[in-house]
XYZ file of C-alpha atoms in Angstrom:
523
model
C 0.000 0.000 0.000
C 0.967 3.643 -0.369
C 1.671 5.419 2.919
C 1.587 9.226 2.625
C 2.864 11.739 5.213
C 1.233 15.174 5.282
C 2.971 18.446 5.994
C 1.775 19.873 9.320
C -0.070 23.172 8.995
C -0.809 23.799 12.667
C 0.854 27.043 13.781
C 4.314 26.357 15.212
C 4.218 22.600 14.560
C 7.605 21.415 13.296
C 7.274 17.626 13.651
C 6.726 15.188 10.804
C 5.195 11.693 10.885
C 7.682 10.095 8.475
C 11.480 10.192 8.586
C 13.923 8.719 6.049
C 14.818 6.037 8.603
C 11.212 4.986 9.289
C 10.473 5.060 5.563
C 13.141 2.396 5.019
C 11.491 0.193 7.661
C 8.041 0.661 6.106
C 9.376 -0.316 2.686
C 10.604 -3.594 4.215
C 6.952 -4.226 5.162
C 6.057 -3.997 1.478
C 4.667 -0.448 1.531
C 5.432 2.435 -0.806
C 6.080 5.752 0.955
C 5.059 9.232 -0.155
C 5.550 12.606 1.518
C 4.322 16.097 0.816
C 7.075 18.432 -0.317
C 8.652 20.377 2.539
C 6.976 18.271 5.203
C 10.213 17.450 7.010
C 12.123 20.696 6.532
C 11.323 22.124 9.990
C 12.470 18.848 11.601
C 15.757 18.793 9.697
C 14.820 16.375 6.891
C 14.879 17.912 3.421
C 13.162 16.478 0.349
C 16.434 15.150 -1.046
C 16.963 13.013 2.086
C 13.567 11.420 1.484
C 14.276 10.820 -2.204
C 17.564 9.119 -1.250
C 15.566 6.849 1.082
C 13.266 5.868 -1.792
C 10.324 8.084 -0.800
C 8.221 9.742 -3.493
C 7.858 13.506 -2.878
C 4.500 14.896 -4.080
C 3.336 18.489 -4.492
C 0.529 19.628 -2.198
C -1.958 17.866 0.092
C -4.493 17.131 -2.671
C -2.033 15.013 -4.646
C -1.021 13.141 -1.507
C -4.621 12.385 -0.426
C -5.414 11.190 -3.955
C -2.388 8.875 -4.132
C -2.110 7.502 -0.587
C -4.259 4.747 0.867
C -2.968 5.435 4.386
C -2.365 9.043 5.471
C -0.133 9.680 8.493
C 0.362 12.962 10.324
C 1.096 14.360 13.793
C -1.678 16.769 14.781
C -5.399 16.026 14.558
C -6.809 16.718 11.057
C -8.189 20.126 10.168
C -11.628 20.519 8.580
C -9.993 20.913 5.175
C -7.946 17.736 5.624
C -10.965 15.770 6.835
C -12.880 16.824 3.720
C -10.178 15.257 1.551
C -10.591 11.824 3.150
C -12.335 9.195 1.046
C -14.103 5.907 1.737
C -11.738 3.083 2.635
C -8.847 5.411 3.346
C -7.024 5.198 6.698
C -5.818 8.169 8.739
C -3.256 7.702 11.549
C -2.561 10.709 13.805
C -3.255 12.222 17.170
C -7.001 12.798 17.262
C -8.396 13.330 20.817
C -11.807 11.821 20.001
C -13.389 12.760 23.341
C -12.763 16.449 22.619
C -13.413 16.322 18.837
C -16.865 14.811 18.458
C -17.655 16.909 15.365
C -14.455 15.796 13.642
C -15.200 12.206 14.648
C -18.595 12.402 12.961
C -17.105 14.010 9.848
C -14.543 11.210 9.422
C -17.264 8.592 9.980
C -19.409 10.204 7.301
C -16.490 10.037 4.874
C -16.199 6.276 5.456
C -12.549 6.542 6.493
C -10.890 4.516 9.217
C -9.150 6.663 11.831
C -6.472 5.351 14.191
C -5.816 7.787 17.041
C -2.270 7.545 18.375
C -3.444 9.112 21.633
C -5.802 6.151 22.150
C -3.181 3.392 22.031
C -3.989 1.242 25.088
C -1.378 1.241 27.836
C -0.553 -2.452 27.790
C 2.917 -3.976 27.631
C 2.695 -5.042 23.990
C 1.703 -1.527 22.904
C 4.562 0.366 24.578
C 6.441 0.576 21.274
C 3.451 2.500 19.811
C 2.817 4.722 22.855
C 3.255 8.110 21.227
C 1.932 9.918 24.323
C 4.834 8.550 26.372
C 7.332 9.362 23.607
C 6.202 12.979 23.475
C 5.905 13.268 27.277
C 9.498 12.094 27.622
C 10.658 14.888 25.333
C 8.419 17.441 27.067
C 9.879 16.583 30.485
C 13.432 16.930 29.219
C 12.698 20.160 27.358
C 10.908 21.633 30.391
C 14.155 21.532 32.366
C 16.073 23.067 29.463
C 13.503 25.886 29.179
C 13.655 26.441 32.933
C 17.438 26.689 32.764
C 17.145 29.171 29.896
C 15.028 31.515 32.030
C 16.723 30.809 35.370
C 19.491 33.277 36.187
C 21.811 30.906 38.047
C 23.650 27.588 37.771
C 21.827 24.315 38.335
C 24.826 22.702 40.010
C 26.524 24.088 43.106
C 30.051 25.426 42.671
C 32.896 26.674 44.807
C 34.780 29.385 42.909
C 37.406 32.019 43.725
C 34.583 34.553 43.754
C 32.579 32.605 46.322
C 30.296 29.633 46.818
C 27.308 29.078 44.504
C 24.481 26.976 45.972
C 22.753 24.393 43.738
C 19.310 25.147 42.341
C 16.369 23.451 44.062
C 13.877 21.897 41.665
C 10.409 20.595 42.555
C 8.702 18.255 40.076
C 4.981 17.684 40.625
C 3.809 14.456 39.016
C 6.082 11.470 38.411
C 4.667 10.137 35.171
C 6.777 9.827 32.025
C 7.293 13.599 31.724
C 7.968 13.996 35.435
C 10.572 11.231 35.535
C 12.268 12.676 32.451
C 12.394 16.084 34.157
C 13.768 14.536 37.356
C 16.507 12.703 35.465
C 17.511 15.802 33.504
C 17.544 18.145 36.507
C 19.510 15.633 38.593
C 22.091 15.172 35.839
C 22.557 18.960 35.711
C 23.446 18.973 39.407
C 20.266 20.408 40.907
C 18.773 19.329 44.227
C 15.545 17.686 43.086
C 12.383 16.995 45.042
C 9.307 15.339 43.609
C 5.718 14.631 44.558
C 3.099 12.257 43.222
C -0.239 11.053 44.582
C 0.939 7.485 43.978
C 3.319 6.623 46.829
C 4.538 3.528 44.982
C 6.548 5.712 42.572
C 8.734 6.894 45.452
C 11.262 4.131 44.747
C 11.609 5.239 41.121
C 12.100 8.848 42.189
C 14.666 8.028 44.871
C 16.557 5.708 42.508
C 17.091 8.723 40.229
C 18.679 10.733 43.027
C 15.666 12.862 43.950
C 13.803 13.214 47.234
C 10.196 12.066 47.379
C 7.873 14.281 49.407
C 5.646 12.150 51.605
C 2.460 13.504 53.161
C 1.557 12.948 56.783
C -1.876 11.746 55.794
C -3.577 8.471 56.649
C -5.725 7.740 53.615
C -6.690 4.347 52.197
C -7.340 5.874 48.777
C -5.209 4.420 45.985
C -3.699 7.152 43.826
C -3.395 4.892 40.779
C -6.036 4.656 38.105
C -6.548 2.180 35.284
C -4.204 3.010 32.409
C -1.333 4.088 34.624
C -2.574 7.631 35.329
C -3.167 9.182 38.740
C -6.736 9.351 40.006
C -8.353 12.542 41.375
C -7.641 13.114 45.064
C -10.099 13.495 47.925
C -10.666 17.047 49.317
C -8.824 16.148 52.537
C -5.858 14.771 50.619
C -5.791 17.847 48.387
C -5.594 20.159 51.418
C -2.604 18.257 52.766
C -1.070 18.341 49.312
C -1.426 22.118 48.998
C -0.065 22.545 52.521
C 3.056 20.614 51.473
C 3.472 22.773 48.357
C 3.172 25.998 50.366
C 5.967 24.801 52.630
C 8.133 24.142 49.558
C 7.298 27.358 47.698
C 9.682 29.579 49.673
C 12.590 27.131 49.255
C 12.513 25.933 45.646
C 13.869 27.860 42.667
C 12.197 25.913 39.846
C 8.815 24.187 39.777
C 7.841 21.820 36.957
C 4.217 20.681 36.988
C 3.126 17.686 34.907
C -0.215 16.675 36.464
C -2.626 15.960 33.625
C -4.995 13.149 32.679
C -5.977 13.043 28.974
C -9.532 14.220 28.419
C -9.779 16.094 31.730
C -9.041 19.690 32.777
C -5.682 20.130 34.489
C -5.979 20.256 38.313
C -4.879 23.479 39.988
C -1.958 22.570 42.213
C 0.281 25.655 42.343
C -1.952 28.471 43.503
C -1.415 32.211 43.280
C -0.447 32.517 46.956
C 2.284 29.909 46.408
C 3.702 31.944 43.530
C 3.772 34.968 45.862
C 5.905 32.983 48.342
C 8.579 32.160 45.747
C 11.813 34.117 45.377
C 12.158 36.661 42.541
C 13.725 35.050 39.486
C 12.213 31.648 40.231
C 10.720 29.732 37.305
C 7.533 27.685 36.918
C 7.197 25.442 33.856
C 3.625 24.214 33.415
C 3.423 21.171 31.151
C -0.362 21.056 31.588
C -0.849 24.513 30.046
C -2.765 23.148 27.047
C -5.603 22.019 29.367
C -5.687 25.096 31.577
C -2.473 24.539 33.508
C -1.616 23.396 37.027
C -0.672 26.957 38.046
C -3.172 29.767 38.564
C -1.041 32.225 36.565
C -0.426 29.973 33.554
C -1.459 31.321 30.159
C -1.214 28.841 27.254
C 1.637 29.577 24.817
C 2.797 32.563 26.865
C 5.575 33.524 29.257
C 4.164 35.419 32.216
C 6.051 37.304 34.943
C 4.252 37.647 38.279
C 4.253 40.794 40.433
C 7.073 39.384 42.570
C 9.239 38.460 39.568
C 8.419 34.766 39.176
C 8.496 33.554 35.566
C 5.613 31.264 34.547
C 6.128 29.375 31.267
C 3.001 27.970 29.623
C 4.315 26.793 26.278
C 2.314 23.959 24.712
C 4.779 22.933 22.003
C 7.663 21.434 23.978
C 8.003 18.331 21.721
C 7.945 20.566 18.642
C 10.801 22.603 20.110
C 12.895 19.446 19.693
C 11.397 18.594 16.323
C 14.133 16.277 15.051
C 14.128 14.009 18.102
C 10.342 14.144 18.447
C 9.875 13.231 14.784
C 12.245 10.276 15.055
C 10.340 8.891 18.052
C 6.866 9.577 16.674
C 7.740 8.133 13.269
C 8.955 4.998 15.059
C 5.635 4.755 16.932
C 3.793 5.066 13.607
C 6.034 2.469 12.023
C 5.300 -0.038 14.804
C 1.574 0.595 14.404
C 1.803 -0.075 10.659
C 3.875 -3.175 11.398
C 0.988 -4.552 13.462
C -1.405 -3.582 10.671
C 0.755 -5.534 8.192
C 1.060 -8.969 9.852
C 2.303 -10.779 6.734
C 4.791 -8.014 5.805
C 3.401 -8.086 2.271
C 2.219 -4.488 2.007
C -1.408 -5.424 2.734
C -3.164 -3.607 5.599
C -5.249 -5.936 7.800
C -7.445 -3.921 10.169
C -7.978 -6.641 12.783
C -10.597 -5.364 15.233
C -9.981 -8.400 17.453
C -6.493 -7.105 18.237
C -6.454 -5.178 21.532
C -4.065 -2.492 20.296
C -5.667 -1.877 16.905
C -9.197 -1.977 18.320
C -8.309 0.361 21.180
C -6.727 2.965 18.889
C -9.414 2.820 16.168
C -12.062 5.533 16.617
C -13.920 5.161 13.275
C -14.088 2.130 10.985
C -16.371 1.182 8.092
C -18.617 4.218 8.528
C -19.088 3.527 12.238
C -17.811 5.367 15.300
C -15.907 2.821 17.401
C -15.046 5.188 20.252
C -14.927 4.572 23.177
C -13.275 1.152 22.855
C -14.050 -1.798 25.130
C -11.576 -2.489 27.959
C -8.508 -4.379 26.692
C -8.401 -8.091 27.379
C -4.903 -7.609 28.792
C -4.681 -5.615 32.004
C -3.411 -2.073 31.447
C -0.032 -0.943 32.698
C -0.291 0.388 36.233
C 2.125 0.940 39.008
C 2.413 -1.939 41.376
C 0.992 -1.394 44.812
C 3.630 -0.985 47.484
C 4.477 -4.133 49.336
C 3.466 -4.201 52.945
C 6.478 -4.118 55.184
C 6.778 -7.101 57.430
C 6.726 -6.437 61.129
C 10.220 -6.053 62.532
C 10.997 -8.681 65.234
C 11.748 -7.463 68.745
C 15.313 -7.820 70.157
C 14.164 -10.808 72.233
C 12.694 -12.467 69.140
C 15.899 -11.820 67.175
C 18.013 -13.424 69.915
C 15.684 -16.436 70.040
C 15.893 -16.869 66.246
C 19.695 -16.583 66.277
C 19.980 -19.110 69.131
C 17.732 -21.583 67.309
C 19.736 -21.192 64.077
C 23.032 -21.693 65.956
C 21.747 -24.838 67.660
C 20.545 -26.256 64.340
C 23.892 -25.541 62.665
C 25.871 -27.054 65.577
C 23.754 -30.201 65.573
C 24.248 -30.599 61.823
C 28.031 -30.142 62.054
C 28.374 -32.558 65.004
C 26.355 -35.134 63.076
C 28.588 -34.782 60.010
C 31.758 -35.108 62.145
C 30.365 -38.231 63.839
C 29.561 -39.842 60.489
C 32.998 -38.859 59.157
C 34.737 -40.311 62.234
C 32.926 -43.636 61.871
C 33.854 -43.820 58.159
C 37.504 -43.062 58.966
C 37.520 -45.759 61.656
C 36.130 -48.348 59.263
C 38.610 -47.345 56.547
C 41.523 -47.576 59.018
C 40.723 -51.226 59.630
C 41.668 -52.198 56.062
C 43.988 -49.403 54.804
C 47.772 -49.201 55.524
C 49.016 -46.673 58.100
C 50.951 -44.583 55.506
C 47.779 -44.146 53.408
C 45.699 -43.138 56.428
C 48.145 -40.378 57.394
C 47.906 -38.749 53.962
C 44.173 -39.357 53.687
C 43.415 -37.709 57.041
C 45.447 -34.625 56.005
C 43.552 -34.571 52.668
C 40.134 -34.786 54.352
C 40.966 -32.085 56.889
C 42.266 -29.814 54.093
C 39.027 -30.282 52.124
C 36.920 -29.628 55.219
C 38.807 -26.488 56.272
C 38.964 -25.184 52.677
C 35.222 -25.709 52.246
C 34.460 -23.879 55.497
C 36.714 -20.953 54.515
C 35.256 -20.571 51.004
C 31.675 -21.040 52.236
C 32.025 -18.032 54.559
C 33.168 -15.755 51.721
C 30.546 -13.601 49.967
C 29.604 -14.768 46.451
C 30.663 -11.397 45.026
C 34.240 -12.093 46.241
C 34.622 -15.568 44.759
C 36.206 -14.291 41.541
C 38.956 -12.189 43.225
C 39.489 -15.066 45.679
C 40.118 -17.434 42.778
C 42.467 -14.862 41.233
C 44.839 -15.023 44.217
C 45.011 -18.823 44.553
C 48.071 -18.992 42.307
C 50.254 -19.890 45.293
C 48.197 -23.018 45.929
C 48.338 -23.883 42.232
C 52.124 -23.435 42.330
C 52.416 -25.958 45.163
C 50.325 -28.403 43.127
C 52.614 -27.971 40.092
C 55.741 -28.453 42.208
C 54.396 -31.659 43.750
C 53.228 -32.966 40.368
C 56.619 -32.273 38.736
C 58.344 -34.266 41.461
C 56.018 -37.205 40.742
C 56.533 -37.183 36.953
C 59.788 -39.056 37.386
C 57.975 -41.913 39.115
C 58.207 -45.335 37.607
C 54.419 -45.804 37.622
C 52.612 -44.880 34.396
C 49.405 -44.037 36.285
C 51.280 -41.614 38.578
C 52.948 -39.941 35.578
C 49.581 -39.439 33.794
C 47.922 -38.037 36.908
C 50.891 -35.749 37.558
C 50.764 -34.425 33.957
C 47.039 -33.739 34.259
C 47.663 -31.909 37.564
C 50.323 -29.714 35.938
C 47.956 -28.850 33.049
C 44.978 -27.947 35.249
C 47.071 -25.964 37.735
C 48.733 -24.044 34.870
C 45.310 -23.120 33.450
C 44.288 -21.925 36.913
C 47.410 -19.758 37.244
C 47.017 -18.163 33.796
C 43.304 -17.559 34.404
C 44.080 -16.035 37.802
C 46.494 -13.545 36.262
C 43.974 -12.593 33.550
C 41.188 -12.045 36.080
C 43.478 -9.976 38.301
C 44.523 -7.852 35.343
C 40.920 -7.156 34.372
C 39.998 -6.298 37.946
C 42.867 -3.809 38.190
C 41.890 -2.283 34.819
C 38.463 -1.425 36.260
C 40.113 1.018 38.655
C 42.513 2.581 36.160
C 41.704 5.830 34.381
C 41.545 5.513 30.621
């Protein structure tokens, strides 16, 4: 089939749904790729790059709609683009069907199938097509970069000849994909990062990235997780505690990044006007929920606002588009994976399988019918695991009792083994010569002591322990060499084998030691 990528006409949109790299992958699926002239220029992909990749460049949207059987784009279609759709044609893009009922009806009337990339179900198999997460990742990263651009100081603390510079303090509200990306970026820049989320189970993720999780002193049985991996709305009591925590942080932090947003719902107000008034002049607020009203009272979509006390509030709604090249590469990959699922035989034939959880969940119109909202997926959606309940710590008396019982059990086992070993030695001594028994007893004791020594060593130290056993291997070689001159053929063979194995052990020990030392050497 012919896959055609439209040029985006939304104001300020620089992304493109097809890149030369993704076009090559689609061609391997048996598809022919087309793109409207100039579609990738703003993202850094000129028409010649597409031609080199085997993509046909067509003039204007009309020619592309006429030629392509599947049309791919980034933003939801405009009225003009929807009018160009024809029966049997497939459109793949962001769509937001819950907010665009009129557009949904128009596409249904045209008989086109529409796959909304914002409706891809959040199940494990669909992660490779999750365009919302791809764009949120970029938005979180870019939010920190924008904050640094407007913040008048370093992120990292420094000690200079001119004096000491304290590190910037960053608060990230919401630890979804965008929030975690912001935390990782701010931490890597040297800032002191704090984060909050209504789902306490994400605290481990936040702390593993070097940030501090803000816990609330609030006893609430409510679960902050919702189906699909998003946070659920909070109770009024929880919200009051939440706002109280934010007010306490407002006077300390330099940068606030808010990411609290559930698709299809207005953004909750979390950073109120009185909190902005408590912040230091020159502080920065980046509101990633600006498109749906914003988490901050002072946020204005697509604008940079400065409060009366000098706090900068950034409400840009095009963060992914501000990194158009990277965003296009990720989004085009999401599209490519979607088309891969739509082409199961890799023969260039689109199979719109409505029994498939991913395809059914993302399809909003099909065969002149509106298929939104989709039924729940058969596979459980991705959600954060509930925190494990901590086991009750034993009291000191209980600990001592457990240790005493374990010691008694170990002693009994060891005494039993020694008794059995003594009996076996006694029986063997009845038939074996005295010279053999002397050597055998030394051998058994050496094995027993060696086993006990090695058993007490941590598993992580076994490799370096083996690396320093060359002295023991040397003794083995020396003894074996002395026995090679023996008149017995069996002794000579065994001695030769001993020399070979001990030599391998010595060489391997030196190699391991060398590699271990190389780990601590600067390149």
